[in-house]
Coordinates of C-alpha atoms in Angstrom, one line a residue:
M1 CA 41.3 152.1 -34.1
F2 CA 40.5 155.4 -32.6
S3 CA 38.2 154.2 -29.7
N4 CA 38.2 155.4 -26.3
R5 CA 39.2 159.1 -27.5
V6 CA 37.3 162.0 -27.1
D7 CA 38.1 163.3 -30.8
A8 CA 38.4 159.7 -32.3
G9 CA 35.4 160.3 -34.5
R10 CA 36.7 163.5 -36.1
V11 CA 40.3 162.1 -36.6
S12 CA 38.8 159.2 -38.5
E13 CA 36.5 161.4 -40.4
H14 CA 39.1 163.6 -41.5
L15 CA 41.5 160.7 -42.6
T16 CA 38.5 159.2 -44.3
A17 CA 37.9 162.5 -46.4
L18 CA 41.6 162.9 -47.1
D19 CA 41.7 159.2 -48.6
A20 CA 38.7 160.2 -50.7
A21 CA 40.3 163.4 -52.0
V22 CA 43.6 161.6 -53.0
E23 CA 41.5 158.9 -54.8
T24 CA 39.9 161.5 -56.8
L25 CA 43.5 163.1 -57.6
L26 CA 44.4 159.5 -58.8
T27 CA 41.3 158.7 -60.8
D28 CA 40.7 162.2 -62.6
R29 CA 41.8 162.8 -66.0
L30 CA 44.9 165.4 -66.3
T31 CA 44.9 165.7 -70.1
G32 CA 42.7 168.7 -70.0
L33 CA 45.1 170.9 -67.8
S34 CA 47.2 173.6 -69.3
N35 CA 50.9 173.6 -68.7
D36 CA 50.3 176.3 -65.9
D37 CA 47.7 174.0 -64.4
V38 CA 50.2 171.2 -64.3
V39 CA 52.8 173.3 -62.6
E40 CA 50.3 174.7 -60.2
A41 CA 49.2 171.0 -59.4
L42 CA 52.7 169.9 -58.6
Q43 CA 53.2 172.8 -56.2
R44 CA 49.9 172.3 -54.4
I45 CA 50.5 168.8 -54.0
E46 CA 53.8 169.4 -52.8
T47 CA 52.7 171.8 -50.3
S48 CA 49.9 169.4 -49.1
M49 CA 52.4 166.7 -48.7
R50 CA 54.5 168.8 -46.3
T51 CA 51.6 170.0 -44.6
L52 CA 50.8 166.4 -43.9
A53 CA 54.1 165.8 -42.9
A54 CA 53.6 168.5 -40.0
A55 CA 50.4 166.5 -39.1
D56 CA 52.4 163.3 -38.8
Q57 CA 54.7 164.9 -36.9
R58 CA 52.2 165.7 -34.5
V59 CA 51.3 162.0 -34.2
I60 CA 55.0 161.1 -33.9
V61 CA 55.2 163.5 -30.7
E62 CA 52.0 162.1 -29.3
S63 CA 53.3 158.4 -29.7
A64 CA 56.7 159.5 -28.1
E65 CA 55.0 161.2 -25.2
R66 CA 52.8 158.1 -24.5
S67 CA 56.0 155.8 -24.4
L68 CA 54.4 153.7 -27.1
P69 CA 57.7 152.5 -28.5
G70 CA 58.8 151.6 -24.9
S71 CA 55.5 149.4 -24.4
F72 CA 56.9 147.2 -27.3
D73 CA 60.4 147.1 -26.0
I74 CA 61.7 148.9 -29.1
T75 CA 63.4 152.2 -29.7
P76 CA 61.6 155.2 -31.5
V77 CA 63.3 154.5 -34.8
E78 CA 62.4 150.7 -34.8
F79 CA 58.7 151.8 -33.8
L80 CA 58.4 154.0 -36.9
V81 CA 60.5 151.5 -39.1
K82 CA 58.1 148.6 -38.2
T83 CA 54.7 150.6 -38.1
V84 CA 54.7 152.5 -41.3
R85 CA 57.4 150.7 -42.9
I86 CA 60.0 153.3 -43.7
S87 CA 63.7 153.2 -43.8
E88 CA 65.8 153.7 -40.5
G89 CA 67.4 156.9 -42.2
D90 CA 63.9 158.5 -42.7
A91 CA 62.7 157.5 -39.2
T92 CA 65.9 159.0 -37.8
V93 CA 65.3 162.2 -39.9
R94 CA 61.7 162.6 -38.7
L95 CA 62.4 161.9 -35.2
R96 CA 65.2 164.7 -35.1
A97 CA 62.7 166.9 -36.9
A98 CA 60.2 166.2 -34.1
K99 CA 62.6 166.9 -31.3
R100 CA 63.5 170.2 -32.8
T101 CA 60.2 171.6 -34.5
G102 CA 57.5 169.3 -32.8
T103 CA 55.3 170.9 -30.0
W104 CA 56.1 168.8 -27.0
H105 CA 54.2 169.0 -23.5
S106 CA 55.4 169.3 -20.1
F107 CA 54.7 166.9 -17.3
H108 CA 51.8 169.0 -16.4
G109 CA 50.4 169.2 -19.8
E110 CA 51.5 172.7 -20.9
E111 CA 52.7 173.0 -24.6
Q112 CA 56.4 173.9 -25.0
S113 CA 57.7 176.1 -27.9
P114 CA 59.7 174.1 -30.2
D115 CA 63.6 174.7 -30.3
Y116 CA 63.3 176.1 -33.8
P117 CA 59.9 178.2 -33.6
H118 CA 60.5 179.7 -37.2
T119 CA 61.5 176.4 -38.8
A120 CA 58.4 174.7 -37.1
Q121 CA 56.1 177.4 -38.5
A122 CA 57.4 176.9 -42.1
F123 CA 57.0 173.2 -41.8
R124 CA 53.3 173.5 -40.5
D125 CA 52.7 176.0 -43.5
G126 CA 54.0 173.3 -45.9
A127 CA 56.5 175.7 -47.1
I128 CA 59.5 173.2 -46.4
G129 CA 59.7 169.7 -45.8
W130 CA 61.7 166.8 -43.8
A131 CA 65.0 167.5 -45.8
H132 CA 64.8 171.2 -45.0
V133 CA 64.3 170.8 -41.3
E134 CA 67.3 168.4 -41.7
A135 CA 69.5 171.0 -43.3
V136 CA 68.7 173.6 -40.7
R137 CA 69.4 171.4 -37.9
D138 CA 72.6 170.5 -39.6
V139 CA 73.6 174.0 -39.6
M140 CA 72.4 174.9 -36.0
R141 CA 74.4 172.2 -34.3
Q142 CA 77.4 173.5 -35.8
I143 CA 77.0 177.1 -34.1
P144 CA 79.5 177.0 -31.4
S145 CA 78.3 177.1 -27.7
H146 CA 79.9 180.5 -26.7
I147 CA 77.8 182.2 -29.6
D148 CA 75.3 184.6 -28.0
A149 CA 71.8 183.1 -27.6
T150 CA 70.1 186.1 -29.3
K151 CA 72.4 185.6 -32.4
V152 CA 71.7 182.1 -32.4
E153 CA 67.9 182.7 -32.5
A154 CA 68.3 185.2 -35.4
A155 CA 70.3 182.5 -37.2
E156 CA 67.6 180.1 -37.0
Q157 CA 65.0 182.5 -38.2
I158 CA 67.4 183.4 -41.2
L159 CA 67.6 179.6 -42.2
A160 CA 63.9 179.2 -41.8
L161 CA 63.4 182.2 -44.3
L162 CA 65.8 180.8 -46.8
A163 CA 64.4 177.5 -46.4
R164 CA 60.8 178.8 -47.3
H165 CA 62.5 179.8 -50.8
A166 CA 65.2 177.3 -51.7
D167 CA 66.2 173.8 -51.8
P168 CA 67.8 172.2 -48.7
K169 CA 71.3 172.2 -50.4
Y170 CA 71.1 176.0 -50.9
V171 CA 70.3 176.2 -46.9
T172 CA 73.3 174.2 -46.5
R173 CA 75.6 176.3 -48.5
A174 CA 74.0 179.5 -47.2
G175 CA 74.5 178.0 -43.6
L176 CA 78.3 178.0 -44.1
D177 CA 78.4 181.6 -44.8
L178 CA 76.2 182.2 -41.6
L179 CA 78.6 180.0 -39.5
A180 CA 81.5 182.0 -40.9
Y181 CA 79.7 185.4 -40.0
L182 CA 78.8 184.4 -36.5
N183 CA 82.4 182.8 -35.8
P184 CA 84.9 184.8 -37.9
D185 CA 87.9 183.7 -35.8
G186 CA 86.8 180.0 -35.8
D187 CA 86.7 179.8 -32.1
Y188 CA 85.6 176.3 -31.2
T189 CA 85.7 174.7 -27.7
E190 CA 86.8 171.1 -26.9
S191 CA 82.9 170.8 -26.1
D192 CA 81.9 171.9 -29.8
R193 CA 84.4 169.3 -31.2
K194 CA 83.3 166.5 -29.0
R195 CA 79.6 167.1 -30.1
Q196 CA 80.5 166.8 -33.6
R197 CA 82.9 163.7 -33.6
G198 CA 81.7 160.5 -35.1
L199 CA 82.1 157.8 -37.7
R200 CA 79.5 156.2 -39.7
I201 CA 79.7 153.0 -41.2
G202 CA 77.0 152.7 -44.1
R203 CA 75.1 149.7 -45.1
Q204 CA 77.1 147.5 -47.5
R205 CA 75.9 148.1 -51.2
A206 CA 75.1 145.6 -54.0
D207 CA 78.7 145.7 -55.3
L208 CA 79.7 144.7 -51.8
M209 CA 81.6 148.1 -51.3
T210 CA 80.7 150.1 -48.1
P211 CA 80.3 153.8 -47.8
I212 CA 82.4 155.5 -45.0
S213 CA 81.9 158.9 -43.7
G214 CA 82.4 161.1 -40.4
M215 CA 84.3 163.8 -38.5
L216 CA 87.3 163.3 -36.7
D217 CA 88.6 165.3 -33.6
P218 CA 92.0 166.7 -33.6
E219 CA 93.6 163.9 -31.4
T220 CA 92.4 161.2 -33.5
R221 CA 93.4 162.9 -36.8
A222 CA 96.9 163.4 -35.2
L223 CA 97.0 159.6 -34.7
L224 CA 95.9 158.6 -38.1
E225 CA 98.1 160.8 -39.9
P226 CA 101.5 159.4 -38.9
L227 CA 100.1 155.9 -39.7
L228 CA 98.9 156.9 -43.3
A229 CA 102.3 158.7 -43.8
K230 CA 104.0 155.3 -43.0
M231 CA 101.7 152.8 -44.5
A232 CA 99.9 155.0 -47.4
R233 CA 103.1 156.1 -49.1
P234 CA 103.3 155.5 -52.7
G235 CA 104.6 151.9 -53.2
M236 CA 103.6 150.5 -50.0
N237 CA 101.0 147.9 -49.1
N238 CA 99.6 147.7 -52.8
P239 CA 97.4 144.6 -53.0
D240 CA 97.9 144.8 -56.8
D241 CA 101.6 144.8 -56.7
P242 CA 103.0 141.3 -55.3
A243 CA 106.3 143.0 -55.0
S244 CA 104.9 145.9 -53.1
P245 CA 106.6 146.3 -49.5
S246 CA 104.1 145.6 -46.7
G247 CA 103.9 147.2 -43.2
T248 CA 105.6 150.7 -42.8
C249 CA 107.8 152.3 -45.1
E250 CA 110.3 152.7 -42.0
S251 CA 110.5 149.0 -41.3
E252 CA 114.1 147.5 -41.3
R253 CA 112.6 144.8 -43.7
V254 CA 111.7 147.2 -46.3
D255 CA 114.3 147.4 -49.0
R256 CA 114.7 151.2 -50.3
D257 CA 115.3 150.2 -54.0
A258 CA 112.3 147.9 -54.1
L259 CA 110.3 150.6 -52.5
A260 CA 111.3 153.3 -55.2
H261 CA 110.4 150.7 -57.7
A262 CA 107.1 150.0 -56.4
A263 CA 106.4 153.5 -56.3
A264 CA 106.9 154.1 -59.7
R265 CA 104.7 151.6 -60.6
D266 CA 102.1 152.6 -58.2
T267 CA 98.9 154.2 -60.3
R268 CA 96.5 154.3 -57.1
T269 CA 95.1 157.5 -56.1
T270 CA 95.6 158.9 -52.6
A271 CA 92.5 157.9 -51.4
Q272 CA 93.0 154.1 -52.6
R273 CA 96.4 154.2 -50.8
N274 CA 94.7 155.4 -47.5
H275 CA 92.3 152.6 -47.7
D276 CA 94.7 149.7 -48.4
A277 CA 96.9 151.4 -45.6
F278 CA 93.9 151.3 -43.3
K279 CA 93.1 147.6 -44.1
V280 CA 96.7 146.4 -43.6
G281 CA 96.8 148.4 -40.3
L282 CA 93.4 146.6 -39.0
R283 CA 95.0 143.3 -40.2
H284 CA 97.9 143.9 -38.1
L285 CA 95.7 145.0 -34.8
L286 CA 93.5 141.8 -35.3
G287 CA 96.6 139.6 -35.8
S288 CA 98.3 141.1 -32.6
G289 CA 96.0 139.8 -30.2
V290 CA 95.9 143.0 -28.0
L291 CA 92.1 143.3 -28.5
G292 CA 91.6 140.2 -26.4
R293 CA 88.1 138.3 -26.5
H294 CA 84.7 139.3 -27.5
R295 CA 81.7 137.1 -26.3
G296 CA 84.1 134.2 -25.6
L297 CA 86.1 134.2 -28.8
P298 CA 89.2 135.9 -29.8
V299 CA 88.6 139.2 -31.7
T300 CA 89.2 138.2 -35.3
A301 CA 87.5 137.9 -38.6
I302 CA 85.2 134.8 -38.5
I303 CA 83.8 133.7 -41.9
T304 CA 81.7 130.6 -42.9
M305 CA 81.8 128.9 -46.2
T306 CA 80.8 125.7 -47.4
L307 CA 83.0 123.0 -48.9
Q308 CA 81.6 123.6 -52.2
Q309 CA 82.5 127.3 -52.2
L310 CA 85.9 126.1 -50.9
E311 CA 86.5 123.9 -53.7
Q312 CA 85.2 126.3 -56.4
A313 CA 86.5 129.5 -55.0
S314 CA 83.6 131.3 -56.2
G315 CA 80.4 133.1 -54.7
V316 CA 80.0 135.2 -51.5
V317 CA 80.0 134.2 -47.9
T318 CA 79.1 136.2 -44.8
T319 CA 81.2 137.3 -41.9
A320 CA 80.2 137.0 -38.1
S321 CA 79.7 140.9 -38.3
G322 CA 77.1 140.8 -40.9
G323 CA 79.1 141.7 -43.8
I324 CA 79.3 140.0 -47.1
V325 CA 82.9 138.9 -48.7
P326 CA 83.7 137.3 -51.9
V327 CA 85.0 133.8 -51.5
S328 CA 88.2 134.9 -53.2
D329 CA 88.8 137.6 -50.6
A330 CA 87.9 135.4 -47.7
L331 CA 90.6 132.8 -48.9
R332 CA 93.1 135.5 -48.9
L333 CA 92.0 136.3 -45.2
A334 CA 92.4 132.7 -44.5
E335 CA 96.0 132.4 -45.7
R336 CA 97.3 133.1 -42.2
A337 CA 94.4 131.5 -40.4
N338 CA 93.7 128.2 -38.8
P339 CA 90.4 127.0 -40.4
V340 CA 87.8 125.3 -38.2
L341 CA 85.8 122.3 -39.8
V342 CA 82.4 122.1 -38.4
L343 CA 80.1 119.2 -39.6
F344 CA 76.3 119.6 -40.0
D345 CA 73.5 117.0 -40.5
H346 CA 71.2 116.9 -43.2
N347 CA 69.1 119.7 -41.9
G348 CA 72.2 122.1 -41.7
R349 CA 72.6 121.9 -37.9
P350 CA 75.8 121.2 -36.1
L351 CA 76.3 117.7 -34.8
H352 CA 76.2 117.0 -30.9
L353 CA 78.6 118.9 -29.2
G354 CA 77.8 119.3 -25.3
R355 CA 78.9 120.3 -22.0
E356 CA 77.8 120.3 -18.2
K357 CA 78.4 124.0 -17.8
R358 CA 76.0 126.6 -18.1
L359 CA 78.3 128.8 -20.6
A360 CA 78.8 127.6 -23.9
S361 CA 82.3 126.6 -25.1
A362 CA 84.5 128.5 -27.6
D363 CA 83.9 125.7 -30.1
Q364 CA 80.2 125.5 -29.3
R365 CA 80.0 129.2 -30.3
L366 CA 81.9 128.7 -33.4
A367 CA 79.8 126.0 -34.5
L368 CA 76.5 128.1 -33.8
I369 CA 78.0 131.1 -35.8
A370 CA 78.5 129.1 -38.8
A371 CA 75.0 127.4 -38.4
S372 CA 72.8 130.3 -37.6
R373 CA 75.2 133.2 -38.6
G374 CA 73.1 135.8 -36.6
C375 CA 70.4 136.5 -33.9
T376 CA 67.6 133.7 -34.5
R377 CA 64.5 135.9 -33.8
P378 CA 62.4 136.6 -37.0
G379 CA 63.1 139.8 -38.6
C380 CA 66.4 140.6 -36.5
D381 CA 69.4 141.2 -38.5
A382 CA 71.9 141.6 -35.6
P383 CA 75.0 139.7 -36.9
A384 CA 76.5 136.8 -34.9
S385 CA 79.2 139.3 -33.3
M386 CA 76.4 141.0 -31.6
T387 CA 74.8 137.8 -30.2
A388 CA 75.4 135.5 -27.3
V389 CA 74.5 131.8 -26.9
H390 CA 71.0 131.4 -25.8
H391 CA 69.5 128.2 -24.1
V392 CA 66.4 127.4 -26.1
R393 CA 65.0 125.9 -23.0
D394 CA 66.2 128.0 -20.1
W395 CA 69.1 126.5 -17.9
V396 CA 67.1 127.1 -14.8
T397 CA 64.4 124.7 -16.0
G398 CA 66.7 122.0 -17.0
G399 CA 67.9 123.5 -20.5
R400 CA 71.4 121.7 -21.2
T401 CA 74.3 123.5 -22.8
D402 CA 74.5 121.3 -25.8
I403 CA 74.7 122.3 -29.3
D404 CA 71.1 121.1 -30.3
S405 CA 69.6 122.9 -27.6
E406 CA 71.2 126.2 -27.8
D407 CA 71.4 129.1 -30.4
L408 CA 72.1 132.6 -31.0
A409 CA 70.3 135.7 -29.8
C410 CA 71.4 139.4 -29.4
D411 CA 70.9 140.9 -26.0
H412 CA 67.8 142.9 -27.1
C413 CA 65.9 139.9 -28.4
H414 CA 66.9 137.9 -25.6
A415 CA 65.1 140.1 -23.3
L416 CA 62.0 139.7 -24.9
I417 CA 62.0 136.1 -23.9
H418 CA 60.2 135.9 -20.5
D419 CA 56.7 134.4 -19.1
G420 CA 55.1 137.7 -18.5
P421 CA 52.6 139.6 -20.7
G422 CA 54.3 140.2 -24.2
G423 CA 56.7 137.7 -23.8
W424 CA 58.1 135.5 -26.6
K425 CA 58.9 131.7 -26.4
T426 CA 61.6 129.6 -28.2
E427 CA 61.5 126.0 -28.8
V428 CA 63.5 123.7 -31.2
A429 CA 61.6 122.6 -34.5
P430 CA 60.7 118.9 -34.6
S431 CA 62.6 116.8 -36.5
D432 CA 59.7 116.2 -39.2
S433 CA 59.0 119.9 -39.8
E434 CA 60.6 122.1 -42.8
Y435 CA 63.2 123.7 -40.4
A436 CA 64.1 120.7 -38.3
G437 CA 66.6 121.6 -35.5
R438 CA 66.4 125.3 -36.1
T439 CA 65.0 127.5 -33.2
L440 CA 61.5 128.4 -33.4
W441 CA 60.4 131.8 -32.0
I442 CA 56.7 132.1 -30.8
P443 CA 55.3 135.7 -30.7
P444 CA 53.2 136.9 -27.9
A445 CA 49.3 137.2 -28.7
H446 CA 49.3 141.0 -29.2
I447 CA 51.5 140.5 -32.1
D448 CA 50.1 137.3 -33.4
P449 CA 47.1 135.8 -31.8
T450 CA 47.5 132.6 -33.4
R451 CA 51.0 132.2 -32.1
T452 CA 52.5 130.7 -35.1
P453 CA 55.9 129.8 -34.6
R454 CA 58.7 131.4 -36.9
V455 CA 62.1 131.2 -37.8
N456 CA 64.5 133.9 -39.1
H457 CA 65.7 134.0 -42.7
R458 CA 67.3 137.2 -42.6
H459 CA 70.9 135.5 -42.2
H460 CA 70.3 132.9 -44.6
L461 CA 70.8 134.3 -48.3
D462 CA 70.4 130.5 -49.9
E463 CA 66.9 130.2 -48.4
L464 CA 65.9 133.7 -49.6
F465 CA 67.2 132.6 -53.0
G466 CA 65.3 129.4 -52.9
I467 CA 62.2 131.2 -52.3
L468 CA 62.8 133.9 -54.8
H469 CA 63.5 131.1 -57.4
G470 CA 60.4 129.3 -56.3
I471 CA 58.3 132.6 -57.1
I472 CA 59.8 133.2 -60.3
T473 CA 59.6 129.6 -61.5
A474 CA 55.8 129.2 -60.4
R475 CA 53.8 128.7 -63.5
E476 CA 50.4 128.2 -62.4
E477 CA 48.2 130.6 -60.7
S478 CA 47.7 128.2 -58.0
E479 CA 51.4 127.8 -57.4
L480 CA 51.8 131.4 -57.0
R481 CA 48.9 131.8 -54.5
E482 CA 50.6 128.9 -52.5
W483 CA 53.9 130.8 -52.4
R484 CA 52.2 134.0 -51.3
A485 CA 50.2 132.2 -48.6
K486 CA 53.5 130.8 -47.2
W487 CA 55.8 133.6 -47.1
D488 CA 55.1 137.1 -46.1
P489 CA 57.1 139.9 -47.8
T490 CA 59.9 139.8 -45.3
F491 CA 59.9 135.8 -45.2
S492 CA 59.5 135.8 -41.7
G493 CA 56.7 133.5 -41.7
Y494 CA 56.7 129.7 -40.6
R495 CA 54.2 127.0 -41.6
S496 CA 53.9 123.8 -39.7
S497 CA 50.8 121.6 -39.0
G498 CA 48.4 122.8 -36.3
H499 CA 49.2 126.4 -37.1
N500 CA 47.4 128.9 -39.3
D501 CA 49.5 131.4 -41.7
R502 CA 48.8 135.1 -40.9
D503 CA 47.5 137.4 -43.6
S504 CA 50.8 139.1 -44.9
H505 CA 48.8 142.4 -44.9
G506 CA 47.4 141.8 -41.2
S507 CA 50.5 141.7 -39.1
D508 CA 53.8 143.1 -38.5
T509 CA 56.4 140.6 -39.9
D510 CA 59.1 141.6 -37.9
G511 CA 57.2 140.7 -34.9
D512 CA 57.6 143.9 -32.5
V513 CA 54.8 146.2 -33.3
P514 CA 51.2 144.9 -33.9

């Protein structure tokens, strides 16, 4: 693992000794410790973990300076996610901390001082952790650009000192007072505001709700406020009140008496009224047609459901942008829409729909969205709205623009398909295979020496539920072993005759990093 490196033996020895020490802590009895001993153990273990985090940061910096993520055609965040199996959020925090507190090198190999030297030293001492560094960074990035550099350096030193003796939330609260001291008049430049603007759409939760947060610049707020004043007024656009007026309160179609009665019945909070107004505004925007087309289709909500779901009006369906919507909500969205019927064969693939041109038609794209629902490369969760139609066999080598020989791939994954070193291949699964008609992705040898073809299950909840049901209902140990041999932890394995399954502990299931 550490071959061809001068210090390889020493690094390996240190890690082995670390593993042995941790194993001892896991097996030694703790009942003989006094209460003070338990407290001390908690504190020392936390300090050790923080110091180890600083060592981890050194390796992160080393990997970045070697451009390891780029050698696998992935971003630094993806590299950490796939290599050490952490969340995107954790990977982002670690990379941001490394940027500000890590020791980087110039082109000539000279060490460069960290941006936050006092925070970096506290991190190295094990006095603070990742969350402390993030709290310091969050305060520092809010300091206006016109503040004297000496004061900025002093602020970082103060924050680092606070972090050594308090939790991250305290650092954030104290940072607000520090910002007020540094900038008592609240003087912020346009550059300061541009740097802080942003809107974050979080991941959809189990209850199908989605968190949203961010920072609006003055112009955006000025545009939003009149919209909310017109559409979020009490009584307007209330989804729980069929008699509630829709649109804006100034519309000629709105009856003033009806609006007054609706307002008296309205029990929504201000936040709920803002939400409902935002939804109506988006509905009007999508229905106006001013957004044009995106990847060959009109900009609109595309939802796929089965005939059974339509008849029963229950369950959940997916959107082309990757969201999950209850069928009842989807049917309400479809009230003003023209439904498209797509027929599938017994393998779940669209029936033949071909053309002589290289670019897929809008109908073909709709059919592929209904069938594949997103990027088809194993492990990729890019929704259909972020994909383009890909020829499974390239057009220049004779591939046809037929529905049974094309599929969806996002731009990043499409670029991974090439004949050079490290390139992926794609092919259509044969009719006698478990996934007949689906697109198989064959990873390069450095990811999978056996080059076992794989399909993507990320966009097919029904398949995942079927797998889960099989695991739960497996009664005999032999059945359970068969399931484990067939499916890796992220369900991106593929079994067919002539190929051996990979050991689930021996390969990266998302297929980008060995």
